[in-house]
Tab-separated table of C-alpha atoms and ligand atoms in Angstrom:
chain	number	residue	atom	x	y	z
A	141	MET	CA	150.157	118.444	116.572
A	142	ASN	CA	152.147	115.208	116.523
A	143	ALA	CA	155.869	115.385	117.150
A	144	LYS	CA	158.004	114.435	114.183
A	145	PRO	CA	159.132	110.793	114.397
A	146	ALA	CA	162.736	110.452	115.371
A	147	PHE	CA	164.759	108.133	113.170
A	148	ASP	CA	168.149	106.619	113.825
A	149	LEU	CA	168.735	106.122	110.124
A	150	ILE	CA	167.068	107.058	106.834
A	151	PHE	CA	167.509	105.216	103.573
A	152	ARG	CA	166.984	107.874	100.886
A	153	ASN	CA	165.694	107.244	97.346
A	154	ALA	CA	165.064	103.525	97.703
A	155	ARG	CA	163.217	101.593	95.027
A	156	THR	CA	160.935	98.981	96.585
A	157	ARG	CA	159.074	96.383	94.560
A	158	GLY	CA	155.739	97.885	95.537
A	159	SER	CA	156.427	101.512	94.699
A	160	ALA	CA	156.477	103.192	91.282
A	161	ALA	CA	158.643	106.038	92.589
A	162	ASN	CA	161.575	106.116	94.987
A	163	VAL	CA	160.812	106.305	98.698
A	164	ASP	CA	162.637	107.051	101.917
A	165	ILE	CA	162.676	104.416	104.653
A	166	GLY	CA	163.046	105.649	108.229
A	167	VAL	CA	164.462	103.292	110.853
A	168	ALA	CA	164.028	103.667	114.611
A	169	ALA	CA	165.189	101.206	117.262
A	170	GLY	CA	165.985	98.586	114.622
A	171	ARG	CA	162.533	98.676	113.055
A	172	ILE	CA	161.021	100.298	109.991
A	173	ALA	CA	159.307	103.379	111.390
A	174	ALA	CA	158.120	105.136	108.213
A	175	ILE	CA	158.032	104.751	104.446
A	176	ALA	CA	157.291	107.898	102.439
A	177	PRO	CA	158.498	109.828	99.362
A	178	ARG	CA	160.395	112.450	101.394
A	179	LEU	CA	160.922	112.048	105.106
A	180	THR	CA	161.938	115.227	106.892
A	181	CYS	CA	164.093	114.428	109.858
A	182	GLU	CA	167.620	114.855	111.119
A	183	ALA	CA	169.242	111.448	111.104
A	184	ALA	CA	172.113	109.508	109.591
A	185	GLU	CA	171.352	108.989	105.896
A	186	ILE	CA	172.259	106.453	103.264
A	187	ASP	CA	171.491	107.350	99.655
A	188	ILE	CA	170.245	104.285	97.793
A	189	ALA	CA	170.119	106.261	94.502
A	190	GLY	CA	167.107	104.482	93.059
A	191	ARG	CA	168.443	100.985	93.582
A	192	LEU	CA	166.221	98.039	94.519
A	193	VAL	CA	165.785	97.379	98.228
A	194	LEU	CA	164.505	93.989	99.389
A	195	PRO	CA	163.841	92.614	102.893
A	196	GLY	CA	166.560	90.000	102.336
A	197	PHE	CA	166.372	86.502	100.879
A	198	VAL	CA	164.731	83.627	102.761
A	199	ASP	CA	166.303	80.177	102.448
A	200	THR	CA	163.788	77.570	103.577
A	201	HIS	CA	165.930	74.538	102.952
A	202	ILE	CA	169.660	74.196	103.474
A	203	HIS	CA	171.863	71.582	105.180
A	204	LEU	CA	174.568	73.426	107.100
A	205	ASP	CA	175.619	70.300	108.998
A	206	LYS	CA	176.766	68.432	105.876
A	207	ALA	CA	178.018	71.377	103.824
A	208	CYS	CA	181.590	71.812	102.569
A	209	LEU	CA	182.651	68.174	102.411
A	210	LEU	CA	184.531	68.324	99.111
A	211	GLY	CA	187.873	66.637	99.542
A	212	ARG	CA	186.647	64.234	102.211
A	213	CYS	CA	185.334	61.635	99.759
A	214	GLY	CA	185.751	60.541	96.147
A	215	HIS	CA	182.621	62.206	94.750
A	216	ASP	CA	181.860	59.440	92.309
A	217	HIS	CA	178.247	59.348	93.536
A	218	ALA	CA	175.627	58.992	90.860
A	219	SER	CA	172.405	58.620	92.830
A	220	VAL	CA	170.497	59.933	95.821
A	221	SER	CA	171.142	56.733	97.805
A	222	GLU	CA	174.908	56.807	97.072
A	223	ALA	CA	175.098	60.431	98.244
A	224	ILE	CA	173.204	59.561	101.450
A	225	ALA	CA	175.513	56.569	102.060
A	226	ALA	CA	178.632	58.702	101.478
A	227	VAL	CA	177.516	61.325	104.013
A	228	ALA	CA	176.371	58.616	106.478
A	229	ALA	CA	179.889	57.162	106.398
A	230	MET	CA	181.521	60.569	107.026
A	231	LYS	CA	178.941	61.667	109.597
A	232	ARG	CA	180.208	59.349	112.351
A	233	GLU	CA	183.416	61.375	112.475
A	234	PHE	CA	181.716	64.803	112.570
A	235	THR	CA	182.343	66.760	115.767
A	236	ALA	CA	180.263	69.734	116.882
A	237	GLU	CA	183.303	71.929	116.249
A	238	ASP	CA	183.758	70.616	112.709
A	239	ILE	CA	180.072	71.205	111.911
A	240	TYR	CA	180.252	74.695	113.411
A	241	THR	CA	183.277	75.601	111.278
A	242	ARG	CA	181.725	74.368	108.027
A	243	GLY	CA	178.317	75.867	108.876
A	244	SER	CA	179.778	79.284	109.695
A	245	LYS	CA	181.513	79.369	106.317
A	246	VAL	CA	178.187	78.822	104.539
A	247	ILE	CA	176.304	81.291	106.743
A	248	GLU	CA	178.853	84.006	106.023
A	249	ARG	CA	178.560	83.380	102.284
A	250	ALA	CA	174.747	83.485	102.564
A	251	VAL	CA	174.819	86.733	104.537
A	252	VAL	CA	176.996	88.568	102.016
A	253	HIS	CA	174.647	87.350	99.276
A	254	GLY	CA	171.707	88.944	101.106
A	255	THR	CA	170.056	86.107	103.057
A	256	THR	CA	168.413	87.337	106.264
A	257	ARG	CA	166.365	84.249	107.278
A	258	MET	CA	167.200	80.583	106.963
A	259	ARG	CA	165.724	77.203	107.895
A	260	THR	CA	168.440	74.598	108.189
A	261	HIS	CA	167.644	70.903	108.219
A	262	VAL	CA	169.633	69.108	110.915
A	263	GLU	CA	170.221	65.347	110.843
A	264	ILE	CA	169.267	63.609	114.081
A	265	ASP	CA	169.983	59.885	114.511
A	266	PRO	CA	171.972	57.513	116.738
A	267	ARG	CA	175.164	57.941	114.618
A	268	ILE	CA	175.395	61.728	114.900
A	269	GLY	CA	173.379	62.014	118.121
A	270	LEU	CA	172.763	65.668	118.984
A	271	ARG	CA	176.239	66.886	117.930
A	272	GLY	CA	174.936	68.513	114.743
A	273	PHE	CA	172.028	70.074	116.601
A	274	GLU	CA	174.317	71.538	119.277
A	275	ALA	CA	176.534	73.082	116.573
A	276	ILE	CA	173.508	74.589	114.800
A	277	LYS	CA	172.220	76.082	118.078
A	278	ALA	CA	175.635	77.708	118.593
A	279	LEU	CA	175.555	79.067	115.018
A	280	LYS	CA	172.037	80.419	115.581
A	281	ARG	CA	173.225	82.267	118.669
A	282	ASP	CA	176.526	83.529	117.237
A	283	TYR	CA	175.122	84.804	113.925
A	284	ALA	CA	171.873	86.314	115.230
A	285	TRP	CA	173.355	89.740	114.412
A	286	ALA	CA	173.257	88.876	110.712
A	287	LEU	CA	170.603	86.248	110.083
A	288	GLU	CA	167.776	84.379	111.804
A	289	LEU	CA	168.542	80.687	111.750
A	290	SER	CA	165.744	78.202	112.387
A	291	PRO	CA	166.619	74.525	112.953
A	292	CYS	CA	164.365	71.865	111.411
A	293	VAL	CA	165.290	68.520	112.958
A	294	PHE	CA	164.886	65.360	110.869
A	295	PRO	CA	165.862	61.681	110.616
A	296	GLN	CA	167.711	61.526	107.257
A	297	GLU	CA	168.261	57.773	107.461
A	298	GLY	CA	164.734	56.781	108.485
A	299	LEU	CA	162.703	56.643	111.679
A	300	ILE	CA	160.726	53.406	112.091
A	301	ASN	CA	163.765	51.434	110.846
A	302	ASP	CA	166.231	53.309	113.062
A	303	PRO	CA	165.781	52.544	116.794
A	304	GLY	CA	166.829	55.471	118.981
A	305	ALA	CA	166.195	58.138	116.332
A	306	GLU	CA	162.790	59.119	117.729
A	307	GLU	CA	164.068	59.657	121.294
A	308	LEU	CA	166.776	61.956	119.929
A	309	LEU	CA	164.241	63.853	117.795
A	310	VAL	CA	162.096	64.403	120.884
A	311	ALA	CA	165.124	65.641	122.821
A	312	ALA	CA	165.917	68.120	120.023
A	313	LEU	CA	162.300	69.317	119.850
A	314	ARG	CA	162.343	69.898	123.608
A	315	ASP	CA	165.533	71.903	123.285
A	316	GLY	CA	165.044	74.359	120.433
A	317	GLY	CA	163.982	72.403	117.340
A	318	GLU	CA	161.668	74.859	115.562
A	319	ALA	CA	160.290	72.539	112.860
A	320	ILE	CA	160.347	68.815	112.136
A	321	GLY	CA	161.355	67.170	108.873
A	322	GLY	CA	161.343	63.636	107.583
A	323	CYS	CA	162.591	61.401	104.837
A	324	PRO	CA	159.934	58.722	104.181
A	325	TYR	CA	161.718	57.319	101.110
A	326	MET	CA	164.562	56.166	103.383
A	327	ASP	CA	162.226	54.293	105.721
A	328	THR	CA	161.137	50.652	105.551
A	329	ASP	CA	157.626	51.911	106.403
A	330	PRO	CA	157.170	55.314	104.718
A	331	ASN	CA	153.551	55.838	105.773
A	332	ALA	CA	154.310	55.044	109.417
A	333	HIS	CA	157.236	57.470	109.154
A	334	ILE	CA	154.935	60.241	107.906
A	335	GLU	CA	152.331	59.457	110.578
A	336	ARG	CA	154.921	59.609	113.376
A	337	ILE	CA	156.418	62.879	112.121
A	338	PHE	CA	152.961	64.480	112.118
A	339	ASP	CA	152.317	63.086	115.628
A	340	LEU	CA	155.497	64.766	116.896
A	341	ALA	CA	154.720	67.992	115.018
A	342	GLN	CA	151.340	68.206	116.740
A	343	GLU	CA	152.753	67.252	120.115
A	344	PHE	CA	155.351	70.049	119.950
A	345	ASP	CA	153.231	72.461	117.872
A	346	VAL	CA	155.840	72.859	115.132
A	347	ASP	CA	155.613	72.978	111.325
A	348	VAL	CA	156.458	69.997	109.089
A	349	ASP	CA	159.039	70.159	106.273
A	350	LEU	CA	159.649	66.806	104.552
A	351	HIS	CA	162.063	65.482	101.942
A	352	LEU	CA	159.632	63.870	99.544
A	353	ASP	CA	159.140	62.217	96.167
A	354	PHE	CA	162.757	62.620	95.128
A	355	ASP	CA	162.873	60.601	91.879
A	356	LEU	CA	161.240	60.691	88.449
A	357	ASP	CA	158.900	57.689	88.737
A	358	PRO	CA	155.338	59.026	88.930
A	359	SER	CA	153.789	55.552	89.325
A	360	TRP	CA	153.928	55.913	93.149
A	361	TRP	CA	154.416	58.738	95.605
A	362	HIS	CA	153.988	59.845	99.212
A	363	MET	CA	152.421	63.210	98.382
A	364	GLU	CA	148.893	61.871	98.734
A	365	GLU	CA	149.592	60.557	102.232
A	366	VAL	CA	151.119	63.909	103.263
A	367	CYS	CA	148.046	65.787	101.967
A	368	ARG	CA	145.776	63.338	103.786
A	369	GLN	CA	147.644	63.749	107.079
A	370	THR	CA	147.687	67.537	106.657
A	371	GLU	CA	143.914	67.627	106.234
A	372	ARG	CA	143.230	65.105	108.973
A	373	ARG	CA	145.184	67.186	111.489
A	374	ASN	CA	144.069	70.573	110.189
A	375	TYR	CA	147.691	71.436	109.444
A	376	HIS	CA	146.990	73.529	106.301
A	377	GLY	CA	149.722	76.131	105.752
A	378	ARG	CA	152.107	74.362	108.116
A	379	VAL	CA	153.481	71.637	105.835
A	380	ALA	CA	156.101	71.763	103.082
A	381	ILE	CA	157.655	69.108	100.884
A	382	GLY	CA	161.151	69.478	99.439
A	383	HIS	CA	162.233	68.235	95.980
A	384	ALA	CA	158.886	66.806	94.740
A	385	THR	CA	160.748	66.043	91.509
A	386	LYS	CA	158.105	63.468	90.562
A	387	LEU	CA	155.818	66.392	89.694
A	388	SER	CA	158.217	67.270	86.860
A	389	ALA	CA	157.595	63.823	85.360
A	390	LEU	CA	153.792	64.171	85.196
A	391	PRO	CA	151.819	64.772	81.994
A	392	PRO	CA	149.654	67.945	82.084
A	393	GLU	CA	146.370	66.412	83.225
A	394	ARG	CA	147.942	64.514	86.124
A	395	LEU	CA	149.974	67.577	87.087
A	396	ARG	CA	146.759	69.613	87.150
A	397	ALA	CA	145.148	67.138	89.562
A	398	ALA	CA	148.254	67.057	91.784
A	399	THR	CA	148.422	70.857	91.812
A	400	GLU	CA	144.792	71.103	92.888
A	401	ARG	CA	145.411	68.535	95.609
A	402	LEU	CA	148.416	70.475	97.006
A	403	ALA	CA	146.593	73.823	96.826
A	404	LYS	CA	143.489	72.450	98.513
A	405	SER	CA	145.360	70.801	101.382
A	406	GLY	CA	147.685	73.762	101.901
A	407	VAL	CA	150.898	71.792	101.351
A	408	ALA	CA	153.812	73.911	100.064
A	409	VAL	CA	156.534	72.759	97.676
A	410	THR	CA	160.234	73.659	97.838
A	411	VAL	CA	162.219	73.184	94.660
A	412	LEU	CA	165.970	72.673	95.087
A	413	PRO	CA	167.404	73.308	91.623
A	414	ALA	CA	171.088	72.604	92.280
A	415	THR	CA	170.512	69.165	93.798
A	416	ASP	CA	167.495	68.215	91.685
A	417	LEU	CA	169.388	68.917	88.460
A	418	TYR	CA	172.563	67.250	89.688
A	419	LEU	CA	171.011	63.983	90.895
A	420	MET	CA	167.972	63.440	88.674
A	421	GLY	CA	168.044	61.910	85.183
A	422	ARG	CA	171.297	60.042	85.812
A	423	ASP	CA	170.067	56.969	83.872
A	424	ALA	CA	169.662	58.881	80.618
A	425	THR	CA	172.375	58.507	78.012
A	426	HIS	CA	171.094	61.576	76.104
A	427	ASN	CA	168.237	64.097	76.271
A	428	SER	CA	168.456	63.903	80.079
A	429	PRO	CA	165.280	64.959	81.896
A	430	ARG	CA	165.683	68.099	83.954
A	431	GLY	CA	163.943	66.671	87.024
A	432	LEU	CA	163.052	70.157	88.134
A	433	THR	CA	159.494	70.916	89.213
A	434	ALA	CA	158.149	74.158	87.731
A	435	ALA	CA	157.496	76.046	90.969
A	436	HIS	CA	156.391	79.274	89.285
A	437	ARG	CA	153.640	77.372	87.464
A	438	LEU	CA	152.470	75.784	90.709
A	439	VAL	CA	152.386	79.270	92.279
A	440	GLU	CA	150.195	80.479	89.402
A	441	ASN	CA	147.757	77.718	90.348
A	442	GLY	CA	147.569	78.419	94.065
A	443	VAL	CA	150.376	76.311	95.543
A	444	LEU	CA	152.775	78.034	97.941
A	445	CYS	CA	156.339	77.376	96.749
A	446	SER	CA	159.922	78.316	97.445
A	447	VAL	CA	163.239	77.820	95.700
A	448	ALA	CA	166.099	77.055	98.070
A	449	THR	CA	169.760	76.079	98.315
A	450	ASN	CA	169.686	72.567	99.849
A	451	ASN	CA	173.277	71.341	99.675
A	452	VAL	CA	176.539	73.242	99.332
A	453	GLN	CA	179.651	71.378	98.179
A	454	ASN	CA	178.925	67.808	99.214
A	455	PRO	CA	178.048	64.464	97.561
A	456	PHE	CA	174.487	65.661	96.855
A	457	THR	CA	175.642	68.847	95.131
A	458	PRO	CA	179.356	69.558	94.619
A	459	PHE	CA	178.672	73.242	93.973
A	460	GLY	CA	177.330	76.164	95.904
A	461	ASP	CA	177.847	79.701	97.142
A	462	ALA	CA	174.608	79.967	99.185
A	463	SER	CA	173.401	82.804	96.940
A	464	LEU	CA	169.622	82.686	96.589
A	465	LEU	CA	169.610	85.331	93.863
A	466	ARG	CA	171.915	83.146	91.790
A	467	MET	CA	169.643	80.167	92.555
A	468	ALA	CA	166.529	82.055	91.419
A	469	ASN	CA	168.294	83.136	88.211
A	470	PHE	CA	169.451	79.516	87.665
A	471	TYR	CA	165.909	78.278	88.312
A	472	ALA	CA	164.350	80.801	85.926
A	473	ASN	CA	166.755	79.771	83.188
A	474	VAL	CA	166.285	76.003	83.549
A	475	ALA	CA	162.513	76.229	84.175
A	476	HIS	CA	161.924	78.225	80.964
A	477	ALA	CA	160.452	81.154	82.883
A	478	ALA	CA	159.164	83.947	80.642
A	479	VAL	CA	160.360	87.498	81.293
A	480	SER	CA	156.853	88.263	82.575
A	481	GLU	CA	157.406	85.516	85.175
A	482	PHE	CA	160.752	86.813	86.492
A	483	ASP	CA	159.001	88.675	89.299
A	484	THR	CA	157.462	85.399	90.480
A	485	CYS	CA	160.943	83.836	90.359
A	486	LEU	CA	162.147	86.558	92.745
A	487	ASP	CA	159.080	85.938	94.939
A	488	LEU	CA	160.273	82.313	95.201
A	489	VAL	CA	163.301	83.394	97.251
A	490	THR	CA	161.679	86.273	99.177
A	491	ASP	CA	157.971	86.664	100.013
A	492	LEU	CA	156.831	83.094	99.302
A	493	PRO	CA	159.449	81.320	101.467
A	494	ALA	CA	158.665	83.836	104.230
A	495	ARG	CA	155.042	82.686	104.030
A	496	LEU	CA	156.124	79.036	103.902
A	497	MET	CA	158.050	79.539	107.168
A	498	ASN	CA	155.085	81.433	108.629
A	499	LEU	CA	157.292	84.460	109.352
A	500	LYS	CA	155.044	87.173	110.704
A	501	ASP	CA	157.506	90.083	110.616
A	502	TYR	CA	159.073	89.845	107.159
A	503	GLY	CA	158.791	92.542	104.515
A	504	ILE	CA	159.376	96.253	103.992
A	505	THR	CA	156.454	97.436	106.095
A	506	THR	CA	156.218	99.834	109.005
A	507	GLY	CA	156.734	97.980	112.282
A	508	ASN	CA	158.824	95.130	110.854
A	509	PRO	CA	162.526	94.673	111.662
A	510	ALA	CA	164.717	96.853	109.435
A	511	ASP	CA	166.143	93.907	107.489
A	512	LEU	CA	167.117	95.464	104.153
A	513	ILE	CA	169.470	94.566	101.342
A	514	VAL	CA	170.384	96.774	98.379
A	515	LEU	CA	170.751	95.317	94.888
A	516	ASP	CA	172.639	97.079	92.114
A	517	THR	CA	169.571	97.194	89.877
A	518	ASP	CA	166.178	98.919	89.772
A	519	SER	CA	163.456	96.242	89.617
A	520	GLY	CA	162.560	92.687	90.559
A	521	ARG	CA	162.524	91.661	86.923
A	522	ASN	CA	166.036	93.017	86.384
A	523	ALA	CA	167.248	91.346	89.578
A	524	ILE	CA	166.556	87.969	87.946
A	525	ALA	CA	167.760	88.983	84.484
A	526	GLU	CA	170.975	90.795	85.417
A	527	LEU	CA	172.060	88.889	88.550
A	528	PRO	CA	173.282	92.175	90.074
A	529	ASP	CA	175.637	92.469	93.037
A	530	VAL	CA	174.087	92.736	96.477
A	531	LEU	CA	175.853	95.895	97.622
A	532	THR	CA	174.998	96.018	101.300
A	533	GLY	CA	172.726	94.517	103.926
A	534	PHE	CA	171.204	95.551	107.243
A	535	LYS	CA	169.756	93.377	110.006
A	536	ASN	CA	167.560	95.100	112.577
A	537	GLY	CA	168.807	98.452	111.246
A	538	ARG	CA	172.473	97.595	111.717
A	539	GLN	CA	174.770	97.236	108.720
A	540	VAL	CA	176.115	93.680	108.467
A	541	PHE	CA	178.119	93.772	105.226
A	542	GLU	CA	179.150	95.910	102.293
A	543	ARG	CA	180.421	94.992	98.853
A	544	SER	CA	182.430	97.449	96.811
A	545	ARG	CA	181.479	97.975	93.195
A	546	PRO	CA	184.200	96.897	90.764
A	547	VAL	CA	186.362	99.666	89.361
A	548	LEU	CA	187.643	99.592	85.787
A	549	PHE	CA	191.057	101.021	84.945
A	550	PRO	CA	191.041	101.948	81.224
A	551	PRO	CA	194.427	102.985	79.815
A	552	GLN	CA	195.161	106.695	80.071
A	553	ALA	CA	194.729	108.578	76.790
B	767	ZN	ZN1	167.420	68.652	101.769
């Protein structure tokens, strides 16, 4: 007869997205050791009382290094290029300490909103050098107790047109860069930019995550070249493009063809609602286009997608609290998601971004790290509809935050 498993902690009466009834989740040595209706074991217990438990939110696309810049510039930027120029001007003065301070503020907000994994894009070029990268590495180390931070290094201001940028990218990839990004629309030679990024990705065996097709003119795009490079190098499932707002400007038949192309080549799409909505459609005097690609529709047709934060309080997006649940709710509202599609909207900030980042140990499954957050609701659909509080979170079985429920004080009778 097998000995009873010993747990360090048991979550009682948890509602997971996959189970019709409540289950208990047993944790041992920081990992999920058992999931069953009634675990019998002596261990510390936390009663979830039928609330929804998720493995945490996954942010595939955020810029910690240029977050929290409100107050440092005028914020009269009306276009993507003006926002890039505004940050480029401020960036020269950034110190590693300054970036660390601003980044830690955003990470702490993300953690208390339930994020457990995050890919941050880090600008690498001769103006900033490796200062941003060094700060991000320190943040990765110092917040490992709460969240896994993965740096994606990229040349925001171009590559072919920016001598010295490539050497710095290589140095970052040698020293902890876990993915490589790019920004072909900023380069004088976009196709050469894409080619070089893929060369480096192959050389260092890292995934590719590009800023791409960030306007509403569907008469030209770089998506085709990215799909071509992905296929040529057998990089299916290892490439993502962020924004892809041009897709929102396509009539149905062209969108169908583009969707098939993305699905076939295994290129994922990350929609960034806060920035896309803030910066697109600025030329319109009325009936402004939304400029938001319908990720849940792409998912329906076989394209891997995520919804992510991108910028927090800077010239690209002067808003942000790093809450992915709020972002998914915001997305669902703007993208006209039906109630029957709310579950997919929650997938866009949980399971699908985990797949996009090729995370092998994400999810509420025996053997995975006990990364669990508790939402004050009972289903995935209601998580999107109600925007409930995230009450507590655990990383590797250790509690990392708690939020008290509000208390009402009605007058005494
Ligand atoms: Zn971005």
